[in-house]
Coordinates of C-alpha atoms and ligand atoms in Angstrom, one line a residue:
M1 CA 68.6 -9.7 8.0
T2 CA 69.9 -6.4 6.8
V3 CA 71.7 -6.1 3.5
Y4 CA 73.7 -3.0 3.0
I5 CA 74.1 -1.6 -0.5
I6 CA 77.1 0.7 -0.3
G7 CA 78.6 2.6 -3.2
H8 CA 76.9 0.6 -5.9
K9 CA 73.6 0.3 -7.7
F10 CA 73.3 -3.5 -8.0
H11 CA 70.6 -3.8 -5.3
F12 CA 68.3 -5.9 -7.5
E13 CA 70.8 -8.7 -8.2
T14 CA 72.2 -8.5 -4.6
E15 CA 68.7 -9.0 -3.1
N16 CA 67.8 -11.8 -5.5
L17 CA 71.0 -13.7 -4.7
C18 CA 70.4 -13.3 -1.0
R19 CA 66.9 -14.7 -1.4
M20 CA 68.3 -17.8 -3.2
F21 CA 70.1 -18.6 0.1
Y22 CA 67.5 -17.3 2.5
P23 CA 64.1 -17.7 0.6
N24 CA 61.9 -17.2 3.6
S25 CA 63.9 -14.6 5.6
D26 CA 62.9 -11.0 5.9
I27 CA 65.5 -9.2 3.9
H28 CA 65.8 -5.5 4.5
L29 CA 67.9 -3.3 2.3
E30 CA 69.8 -0.3 3.7
Y31 CA 71.8 2.2 1.7
E32 CA 73.8 3.8 4.5
M33 CA 75.8 2.2 7.3
N34 CA 74.8 3.6 10.6
D35 CA 74.5 1.3 13.5
V36 CA 75.3 -2.2 12.0
Q37 CA 74.0 -4.9 14.3
G38 CA 72.2 -8.3 14.2
E39 CA 72.5 -10.4 11.1
Y40 CA 73.9 -8.5 8.2
I41 CA 75.5 -8.6 4.8
I42 CA 77.5 -5.5 3.7
T43 CA 78.0 -5.3 0.0
K44 CA 80.4 -2.5 -1.0
M45 CA 82.1 -0.9 -4.0
N46 CA 84.8 1.7 -3.7
T47 CA 87.9 2.9 -5.5
V48 CA 91.4 2.3 -4.2
D49 CA 94.5 3.6 -6.1
G50 CA 92.3 3.9 -9.3
N51 CA 91.0 0.3 -9.1
T52 CA 87.5 -0.7 -8.3
V53 CA 87.3 -2.8 -5.2
L54 CA 84.2 -5.0 -4.6
S55 CA 83.7 -6.6 -1.2
V56 CA 81.2 -8.5 0.9
N57 CA 81.3 -8.9 4.6
A58 CA 78.6 -11.2 6.0
S59 CA 77.6 -12.1 9.6
I60 CA 74.8 -14.7 9.8
D61 CA 74.0 -17.5 12.1
G62 CA 77.0 -16.7 14.3
K63 CA 79.4 -17.1 11.3
T64 CA 81.3 -14.3 9.6
E65 CA 82.8 -14.4 6.1
N66 CA 84.5 -11.9 3.9
S67 CA 85.3 -11.8 0.2
E68 CA 86.9 -9.2 -2.0
R69 CA 87.8 -8.7 -5.7
T70 CA 89.5 -5.9 -7.6
L71 CA 88.9 -4.7 -11.1
D72 CA 91.5 -2.6 -13.0
V73 CA 89.0 -1.6 -15.7
Y74 CA 85.5 -0.7 -14.6
S75 CA 82.3 -1.7 -16.4
D76 CA 78.9 -2.0 -14.8
S77 CA 78.5 -5.6 -15.9
E78 CA 81.9 -6.7 -14.6
A79 CA 81.4 -4.9 -11.3
E80 CA 77.9 -6.4 -10.9
Y81 CA 79.2 -9.9 -11.8
N82 CA 82.3 -9.7 -9.4
L83 CA 80.2 -8.4 -6.6
A84 CA 77.8 -11.3 -7.1
L85 CA 80.8 -13.7 -7.0
C86 CA 81.9 -12.2 -3.7
L87 CA 78.4 -12.6 -2.2
Y88 CA 78.0 -16.1 -3.6
D89 CA 81.3 -17.2 -2.2
C90 CA 80.5 -15.8 1.3
L91 CA 76.9 -17.3 1.4
I92 CA 78.1 -20.8 0.2
K93 CA 80.6 -20.8 3.1
I94 CA 78.1 -19.7 5.6
T95 CA 75.2 -21.9 4.6
G96 CA 77.2 -24.9 3.2
Y97 CA 74.7 -24.8 0.3
T98 CA 75.6 -24.5 -3.4
P99 CA 72.7 -23.6 -5.7
A100 CA 72.4 -25.8 -8.7
W101 CA 71.6 -22.8 -10.9
G102 CA 74.7 -21.0 -9.6
L103 CA 74.5 -17.2 -9.9
L104 CA 71.6 -17.4 -12.3
T105 CA 68.7 -15.7 -10.5
G106 CA 66.5 -15.0 -13.6
V107 CA 63.2 -16.7 -14.1
R108 CA 63.8 -17.7 -17.7
P109 CA 67.0 -19.8 -18.1
S110 CA 66.0 -21.1 -21.5
K111 CA 65.4 -17.5 -22.8
L112 CA 68.9 -16.7 -21.8
M113 CA 70.2 -19.9 -23.4
N114 CA 68.4 -19.2 -26.6
R115 CA 69.9 -15.7 -26.8
L116 CA 73.4 -17.0 -26.0
I117 CA 73.1 -19.7 -28.7
D118 CA 72.1 -17.1 -31.3
E119 CA 74.9 -14.8 -30.3
N120 CA 77.8 -17.2 -29.6
G121 CA 76.9 -20.7 -30.8
E122 CA 75.8 -23.8 -28.8
E123 CA 79.1 -24.7 -27.1
N124 CA 79.9 -21.2 -26.0
A125 CA 76.3 -20.8 -24.7
K126 CA 76.6 -24.0 -22.6
S127 CA 80.0 -23.0 -21.2
Y128 CA 78.8 -19.5 -20.3
F129 CA 76.2 -21.3 -18.1
T130 CA 78.7 -23.6 -16.4
D131 CA 81.9 -21.5 -16.3
K132 CA 80.6 -18.0 -15.9
L133 CA 77.3 -18.5 -14.1
L134 CA 78.4 -21.6 -12.2
V135 CA 75.4 -23.6 -13.2
T136 CA 75.8 -27.3 -12.8
E137 CA 76.3 -29.4 -16.0
S138 CA 73.0 -31.1 -15.7
K139 CA 71.0 -27.8 -15.3
A140 CA 72.9 -26.2 -18.1
Q141 CA 72.1 -29.2 -20.3
L142 CA 68.4 -29.0 -19.3
A143 CA 68.2 -25.3 -20.4
F144 CA 70.1 -26.3 -23.6
D145 CA 67.6 -29.1 -24.3
V146 CA 64.7 -26.8 -23.8
A147 CA 66.2 -24.3 -26.1
K148 CA 66.7 -27.0 -28.8
A149 CA 63.1 -28.2 -28.4
Q150 CA 61.8 -24.7 -29.1
K151 CA 63.8 -24.1 -32.3
Q152 CA 61.0 -25.1 -34.7
I153 CA 58.4 -23.1 -32.8
F154 CA 60.6 -20.1 -32.9
A155 CA 61.2 -20.6 -36.6
E156 CA 57.4 -20.6 -37.3
N157 CA 56.8 -17.5 -35.2
R158 CA 56.0 -14.3 -37.2
H159 CA 56.3 -10.5 -36.5
D160 CA 52.5 -10.3 -36.5
S161 CA 51.8 -13.4 -34.4
F162 CA 50.0 -13.1 -31.1
S163 CA 48.3 -15.4 -28.5
L164 CA 45.2 -14.8 -26.4
Y165 CA 45.0 -15.6 -22.7
V166 CA 41.6 -15.7 -20.9
S167 CA 41.8 -15.6 -17.1
I168 CA 39.3 -17.4 -14.9
P169 CA 40.5 -16.5 -11.4
F170 CA 38.0 -18.7 -9.5
C171 CA 38.5 -22.1 -7.9
P172 CA 36.3 -24.7 -6.2
S173 CA 38.3 -24.1 -3.0
R174 CA 41.6 -22.7 -2.0
C175 CA 44.7 -25.0 -1.9
S176 CA 46.9 -24.3 1.1
Y177 CA 50.1 -23.6 -0.9
C178 CA 48.4 -21.2 -3.4
S179 CA 49.4 -17.6 -3.6
F180 CA 47.4 -16.9 -6.8
V181 CA 44.6 -14.3 -6.7
S182 CA 42.0 -16.9 -7.3
H183 CA 38.7 -16.7 -5.4
S184 CA 37.1 -19.8 -3.9
I185 CA 33.8 -20.2 -5.6
T186 CA 32.3 -21.7 -2.4
S187 CA 31.9 -18.2 -0.9
S188 CA 28.6 -16.5 -1.7
N189 CA 30.4 -13.3 -2.6
A190 CA 32.5 -15.0 -5.3
K191 CA 29.4 -16.7 -6.7
K192 CA 27.8 -13.3 -7.1
L193 CA 30.8 -12.0 -8.9
L194 CA 31.0 -14.8 -11.4
E195 CA 28.0 -14.0 -13.7
P196 CA 28.9 -10.3 -14.2
Y197 CA 32.5 -11.4 -14.5
I198 CA 31.6 -13.6 -17.5
E199 CA 29.6 -10.9 -19.1
N200 CA 32.5 -8.4 -18.8
L201 CA 34.9 -11.0 -20.0
A202 CA 32.9 -11.5 -23.2
K203 CA 32.9 -7.7 -23.7
E204 CA 36.6 -7.5 -23.2
L205 CA 37.1 -10.3 -25.6
I206 CA 35.2 -8.5 -28.3
I207 CA 37.0 -5.2 -27.7
T208 CA 40.4 -7.0 -27.7
A209 CA 39.5 -8.8 -31.0
E210 CA 38.9 -5.3 -32.5
Y211 CA 42.4 -4.2 -31.5
A212 CA 43.9 -7.4 -33.0
K213 CA 42.1 -6.8 -36.2
R214 CA 42.9 -3.1 -36.4
N215 CA 46.6 -3.9 -36.0
E216 CA 46.5 -6.9 -38.4
L217 CA 47.7 -9.4 -35.8
R218 CA 47.5 -13.1 -36.4
L219 CA 46.2 -15.3 -33.7
E220 CA 48.3 -18.4 -33.1
S221 CA 47.0 -19.9 -29.8
V222 CA 44.3 -19.5 -27.2
Y223 CA 44.7 -20.4 -23.6
F224 CA 42.0 -20.5 -20.9
G225 CA 43.9 -20.5 -17.6
G226 CA 43.2 -19.9 -14.0
G227 CA 42.4 -20.4 -11.3
T228 CA 40.4 -23.3 -12.4
P229 CA 38.5 -22.6 -15.7
G230 CA 36.8 -26.0 -15.0
I231 CA 34.5 -24.3 -12.5
L232 CA 32.6 -22.8 -15.4
S233 CA 29.4 -24.6 -16.3
A234 CA 29.2 -26.2 -19.8
E235 CA 27.1 -23.3 -20.9
Q236 CA 29.4 -20.7 -19.5
S237 CA 32.4 -22.3 -21.2
K238 CA 30.6 -22.6 -24.5
F239 CA 29.5 -18.9 -24.3
L240 CA 33.1 -17.7 -23.7
I241 CA 34.7 -20.0 -26.3
D242 CA 32.0 -19.1 -28.9
T243 CA 32.7 -15.4 -28.1
V244 CA 36.4 -16.0 -28.8
K245 CA 35.7 -17.8 -32.1
N246 CA 33.1 -15.3 -33.3
S247 CA 35.2 -12.3 -32.5
F248 CA 38.8 -13.3 -33.5
D249 CA 40.0 -14.5 -36.9
M250 CA 40.7 -18.2 -36.0
S251 CA 42.1 -19.1 -39.5
Y252 CA 45.7 -19.4 -38.3
C253 CA 45.0 -20.5 -34.7
R254 CA 47.2 -23.6 -34.1
E255 CA 46.0 -24.6 -30.6
F256 CA 43.2 -24.0 -28.2
T257 CA 43.9 -25.0 -24.6
F258 CA 41.5 -25.1 -21.8
E259 CA 43.0 -25.7 -18.3
S260 CA 40.2 -27.7 -16.7
G261 CA 42.4 -28.0 -13.6
R262 CA 41.0 -29.8 -10.7
A263 CA 39.2 -33.1 -11.0
D264 CA 36.4 -32.0 -8.7
T265 CA 35.2 -29.6 -11.4
I266 CA 35.3 -32.1 -14.3
T267 CA 32.2 -33.8 -15.7
R268 CA 31.4 -35.6 -18.9
E269 CA 29.0 -32.9 -20.0
K270 CA 31.7 -30.2 -19.6
L271 CA 34.3 -32.2 -21.4
L272 CA 31.9 -33.0 -24.3
T273 CA 31.2 -29.3 -24.6
L274 CA 34.9 -28.4 -24.8
K275 CA 35.4 -31.1 -27.4
S276 CA 32.4 -29.9 -29.5
C277 CA 33.9 -26.4 -29.3
S278 CA 37.1 -27.7 -30.9
V279 CA 39.3 -27.3 -27.7
D280 CA 42.2 -29.5 -28.6
R281 CA 44.3 -29.4 -25.5
I282 CA 43.2 -29.7 -21.9
S283 CA 44.9 -29.8 -18.5
I284 CA 43.9 -32.0 -15.7
N285 CA 46.1 -31.3 -12.7
P286 CA 46.4 -33.9 -10.0
Q287 CA 49.6 -32.3 -8.4
T288 CA 50.1 -35.6 -6.6
F289 CA 48.6 -39.1 -6.7
D290 CA 48.9 -39.4 -2.9
N291 CA 45.5 -39.0 -1.2
G292 CA 47.1 -38.0 2.1
V293 CA 49.1 -35.2 0.5
L294 CA 46.0 -34.1 -1.4
E295 CA 44.2 -33.8 1.9
T296 CA 47.1 -31.9 3.5
I297 CA 47.1 -29.3 0.8
G298 CA 43.4 -28.8 0.8
R299 CA 42.5 -30.2 -2.6
K300 CA 39.0 -31.5 -2.5
H301 CA 39.5 -34.5 -4.8
T302 CA 41.2 -37.8 -4.6
A303 CA 43.9 -39.3 -6.8
E304 CA 41.3 -41.8 -8.1
E305 CA 39.1 -38.9 -9.2
A306 CA 42.0 -37.3 -11.1
V307 CA 42.5 -40.6 -12.9
E308 CA 38.8 -40.9 -13.7
A309 CA 38.7 -37.4 -15.1
Y310 CA 41.8 -38.2 -17.2
L311 CA 40.2 -41.5 -18.5
L312 CA 37.0 -39.6 -19.2
A313 CA 38.8 -37.0 -21.3
R314 CA 40.6 -39.8 -23.2
D315 CA 37.3 -41.6 -23.8
I316 CA 35.8 -38.4 -25.2
G317 CA 38.7 -38.1 -27.6
F318 CA 41.1 -35.6 -26.2
E319 CA 44.5 -36.3 -27.7
S320 CA 46.6 -33.8 -25.9
I321 CA 46.3 -33.9 -22.1
N322 CA 48.6 -32.1 -19.7
M323 CA 49.0 -33.2 -16.1
D324 CA 50.7 -30.9 -13.5
L325 CA 52.7 -32.4 -10.7
I326 CA 54.4 -30.5 -7.8
A327 CA 57.6 -31.6 -6.1
G328 CA 58.1 -30.6 -2.4
L329 CA 54.4 -30.6 -1.3
P330 CA 54.0 -30.8 2.5
G331 CA 53.6 -34.4 3.6
D332 CA 54.9 -35.8 0.4
S333 CA 58.0 -38.1 0.4
V334 CA 60.5 -38.8 -2.4
E335 CA 58.9 -42.3 -2.8
G336 CA 55.4 -40.7 -3.0
F337 CA 56.5 -38.2 -5.6
K338 CA 58.2 -41.0 -7.6
N339 CA 54.9 -42.8 -7.6
S340 CA 53.1 -39.7 -8.9
V341 CA 55.6 -39.3 -11.8
D342 CA 55.3 -43.0 -12.6
K343 CA 51.5 -42.8 -12.5
A344 CA 51.3 -39.8 -14.9
I345 CA 53.6 -41.6 -17.3
S346 CA 51.7 -44.9 -17.1
L347 CA 48.5 -43.0 -17.9
G348 CA 50.2 -41.7 -21.1
A349 CA 49.6 -38.0 -20.6
E350 CA 51.1 -36.2 -23.6
N351 CA 52.3 -33.4 -21.4
I352 CA 53.6 -33.6 -17.8
T353 CA 54.6 -30.4 -16.2
V354 CA 56.7 -30.7 -13.1
H355 CA 56.7 -27.8 -10.7
A356 CA 58.8 -27.2 -7.7
L357 CA 56.7 -25.9 -4.9
A358 CA 56.8 -22.1 -4.6
L359 CA 55.7 -20.7 -1.3
K360 CA 54.7 -17.1 -1.6
R361 CA 54.0 -14.9 1.4
S362 CA 50.3 -14.9 0.8
S363 CA 49.9 -18.7 0.8
N364 CA 48.3 -20.4 3.8
L365 CA 51.3 -22.7 4.2
V366 CA 53.7 -19.8 4.9
T367 CA 51.5 -18.2 7.3
K368 CA 50.3 -21.3 9.1
E369 CA 52.3 -24.3 8.4
N370 CA 56.0 -23.8 8.0
A371 CA 56.5 -27.6 7.8
A372 CA 57.1 -27.4 4.0
L373 CA 60.2 -25.2 4.4
S374 CA 62.5 -28.1 5.2
Q375 CA 61.7 -29.9 2.0
D376 CA 64.6 -28.6 -0.2
A377 CA 66.8 -31.7 -0.2
A378 CA 63.8 -34.0 -0.8
A379 CA 62.5 -31.8 -3.6
S380 CA 65.8 -31.9 -5.3
L381 CA 65.8 -35.7 -5.4
M382 CA 62.2 -35.6 -6.6
I383 CA 63.0 -33.2 -9.5
D384 CA 66.1 -35.3 -10.4
Y385 CA 63.9 -38.4 -10.5
A386 CA 61.3 -36.7 -12.7
N387 CA 63.9 -35.4 -15.1
K388 CA 65.6 -38.8 -15.5
T389 CA 62.4 -40.9 -15.7
L390 CA 60.5 -38.6 -18.0
S391 CA 63.5 -38.5 -20.3
E392 CA 63.9 -42.3 -20.2
N393 CA 60.2 -42.6 -21.2
G394 CA 60.5 -40.5 -24.3
Y395 CA 59.4 -37.2 -23.0
I396 CA 61.4 -34.0 -23.9
P397 CA 61.7 -30.8 -21.8
Y398 CA 60.3 -28.0 -24.0
Y399 CA 59.6 -25.0 -21.7
M400 CA 60.9 -24.0 -18.3
Y401 CA 60.8 -21.2 -15.7
R402 CA 61.9 -20.5 -12.2
Q403 CA 60.1 -18.7 -9.4
S404 CA 61.4 -17.0 -6.3
R405 CA 61.0 -18.9 -3.1
C406 CA 60.9 -22.3 -4.9
V407 CA 61.9 -25.2 -2.7
G408 CA 65.6 -25.8 -3.3
N409 CA 65.7 -23.0 -5.9
L410 CA 64.5 -25.6 -8.4
E411 CA 62.8 -25.1 -11.7
N412 CA 59.5 -25.8 -13.3
V413 CA 59.7 -27.8 -16.5
G414 CA 57.1 -28.7 -19.1
W415 CA 57.8 -32.2 -20.6
C416 CA 56.0 -33.6 -23.6
L417 CA 56.0 -36.4 -26.0
P418 CA 57.7 -35.2 -29.2
G419 CA 55.3 -33.2 -31.4
K420 CA 53.0 -32.5 -28.4
E421 CA 54.5 -29.2 -27.2
C422 CA 52.1 -26.6 -26.0
F423 CA 52.8 -23.6 -28.3
Y424 CA 51.3 -21.1 -25.9
N425 CA 53.6 -22.1 -23.1
V426 CA 56.6 -21.5 -25.3
Y427 CA 55.3 -18.2 -26.7
M428 CA 54.5 -16.9 -23.3
M429 CA 57.6 -18.1 -21.4
E430 CA 60.1 -17.1 -24.1
E431 CA 58.3 -13.9 -24.8
I432 CA 58.6 -14.3 -28.6
H433 CA 55.3 -12.7 -29.4
T434 CA 52.5 -10.5 -28.0
V435 CA 50.0 -12.1 -25.5
L436 CA 46.7 -10.2 -25.3
A437 CA 45.3 -11.1 -22.0
V438 CA 41.7 -10.6 -20.8
G439 CA 40.1 -11.0 -17.3
A440 CA 41.1 -10.2 -13.8
G441 CA 44.7 -10.7 -12.9
A442 CA 45.6 -10.9 -16.6
V443 CA 48.6 -9.0 -17.9
T444 CA 48.9 -8.2 -21.6
K445 CA 52.4 -8.4 -22.8
L446 CA 53.1 -6.4 -26.0
K447 CA 56.2 -7.5 -27.8
A448 CA 57.6 -5.2 -30.4
P449 CA 57.6 -6.9 -33.8
H450 CA 61.2 -6.1 -34.7
D451 CA 63.1 -6.1 -31.4
N452 CA 62.8 -7.6 -28.0
L453 CA 61.1 -4.6 -26.3
I454 CA 58.2 -5.8 -24.0
E455 CA 55.5 -3.5 -22.6
R456 CA 52.8 -4.7 -20.1
I457 CA 49.2 -3.6 -19.6
F458 CA 47.8 -4.7 -16.3
N459 CA 44.2 -5.6 -15.7
Y460 CA 42.7 -5.3 -12.3
K461 CA 43.8 -8.1 -10.1
Y462 CA 40.6 -9.2 -8.4
P463 CA 37.2 -10.0 -10.0
Y464 CA 35.4 -7.3 -7.9
E465 CA 37.8 -4.5 -9.0
Y466 CA 37.6 -6.0 -12.6
N467 CA 33.8 -5.7 -12.6
T468 CA 33.6 -2.3 -11.0
G469 CA 36.5 -0.7 -12.9
F470 CA 35.7 -2.3 -16.2
N471 CA 35.5 0.9 -18.2
T472 CA 38.9 2.2 -17.0
L473 CA 40.4 -1.2 -17.8
V474 CA 39.0 -1.1 -21.3
E475 CA 40.5 2.4 -21.9
R476 CA 44.0 0.9 -21.1
K477 CA 43.6 -1.3 -24.2
N478 CA 44.1 1.8 -26.4
R479 CA 47.8 1.2 -25.7
I480 CA 47.7 -1.8 -28.0
S481 CA 47.2 0.3 -31.0
E482 CA 49.6 3.1 -29.8
F483 CA 52.3 0.4 -29.3
Y484 CA 51.9 -1.1 -32.7
S485 CA 51.8 2.2 -34.5
T486 CA 55.1 3.1 -32.7
Y487 CA 57.0 -0.1 -33.1
N488 CA 55.6 -1.7 -36.3
Ligands
SF4_501 S1 43.5 -24.9 -8.0 FE1 45.4 -23.8 -8.4 S2 44.8 -21.6 -8.5 FE2 43.1 -22.7 -7.5 S3 43.5 -22.6 -5.3 FE3 44.5 -24.5 -6.0 S4 46.6 -23.9 -6.6 FE4 45.4 -22.0 -6.4

């Protein structure tokens, strides 16, 4: 499909909106109209008698729709908004589909809700979502509830706060829906990369701790994520956790999370090690409790093993356990997903994070098994069930985000029992303080202490590049001090 951007500069929002309706189509942008043919959307801004005219003309699936709006007074934001309304109107008519999140294409609805509450008050913030952005009442309420749940965490945040993210981009095998850079540890190449990777990671931790100290930053939370950090042996985990604890000032650290991940990596010895290292929050991610679905998506563990891993962690004394579930997995049914939600609740997991399946172009599912792409309607019912049931069982939504190409344009929501919020998830998703990130694929996000400016430092994406380009990568960390001396 070709999308023409004529006479305006709103290509980013235009493309995002088109992707909401056509998440898996090839969308090609053109800035000049020469030979228009095939399926197309022409978005146009021009001036007629001193007024700004915004128009959309779309021809897709043998259907044609037009929409036009006129502004007497021009402003960039009004022009962008009105062009989006024209496009939205045409695409709803062509597809018969109305997105629950309306015109909102951003990945952080609760961040926007928080800002609007601060600027205009609670009621105006909610009505901006429903009246201006055309978000449904229930999604607006969800974003509002998340913003409310974060209030205390925001209040306790300081200008010098930061969190630490440690990336372990290795997994026991690759799940078919995954688009993450993670390496399957079953390949001999990946195995060879792991030892030097751990050594470099420890060096990067020590260097990063120096920057934190030099800039008088205060560590609030640590998160080992992946990939599957659970692939590390007990000794490797201990070595890295000890490196963190010996290098950083842990005096104010409120939370230490280790995403064990898949049940096929979890053993009593590893969990005991984490516990003895004062890890206070772990994640065990079944994704579904349906063995058929687990097999379809290439997870090499059963639902029973996920339950066993959970009970083991409980037995060892972990008091804050997260379980991830995914709505819209291929082969899953609404009933199957409901069972998974019920199971996670019945186990008493303090945190249950419900994701909507996101299919990225690099996942095996998109390239091989397009079966998942018709799951939108079912996924929507699944998410509705999760939201209702978790809420009825005392869970509150406390962080959320959206991804492109998610089934049904749905959202990912972290639910928790009151008082069991994962601080790191809120800090990171709402971008309220700096996250210093180490390891392959990690992205440090520097947040200016006194305004909302964010700057990113990218590490190499893959472990091989990370190991070979380590010295260059370390040089990039100088930017941490430059940033703080500029913005402090
Ligand atoms: S465990 Fe997670 S990161 Fe690893 S392959 Fe599966 S989905 Fe991807």
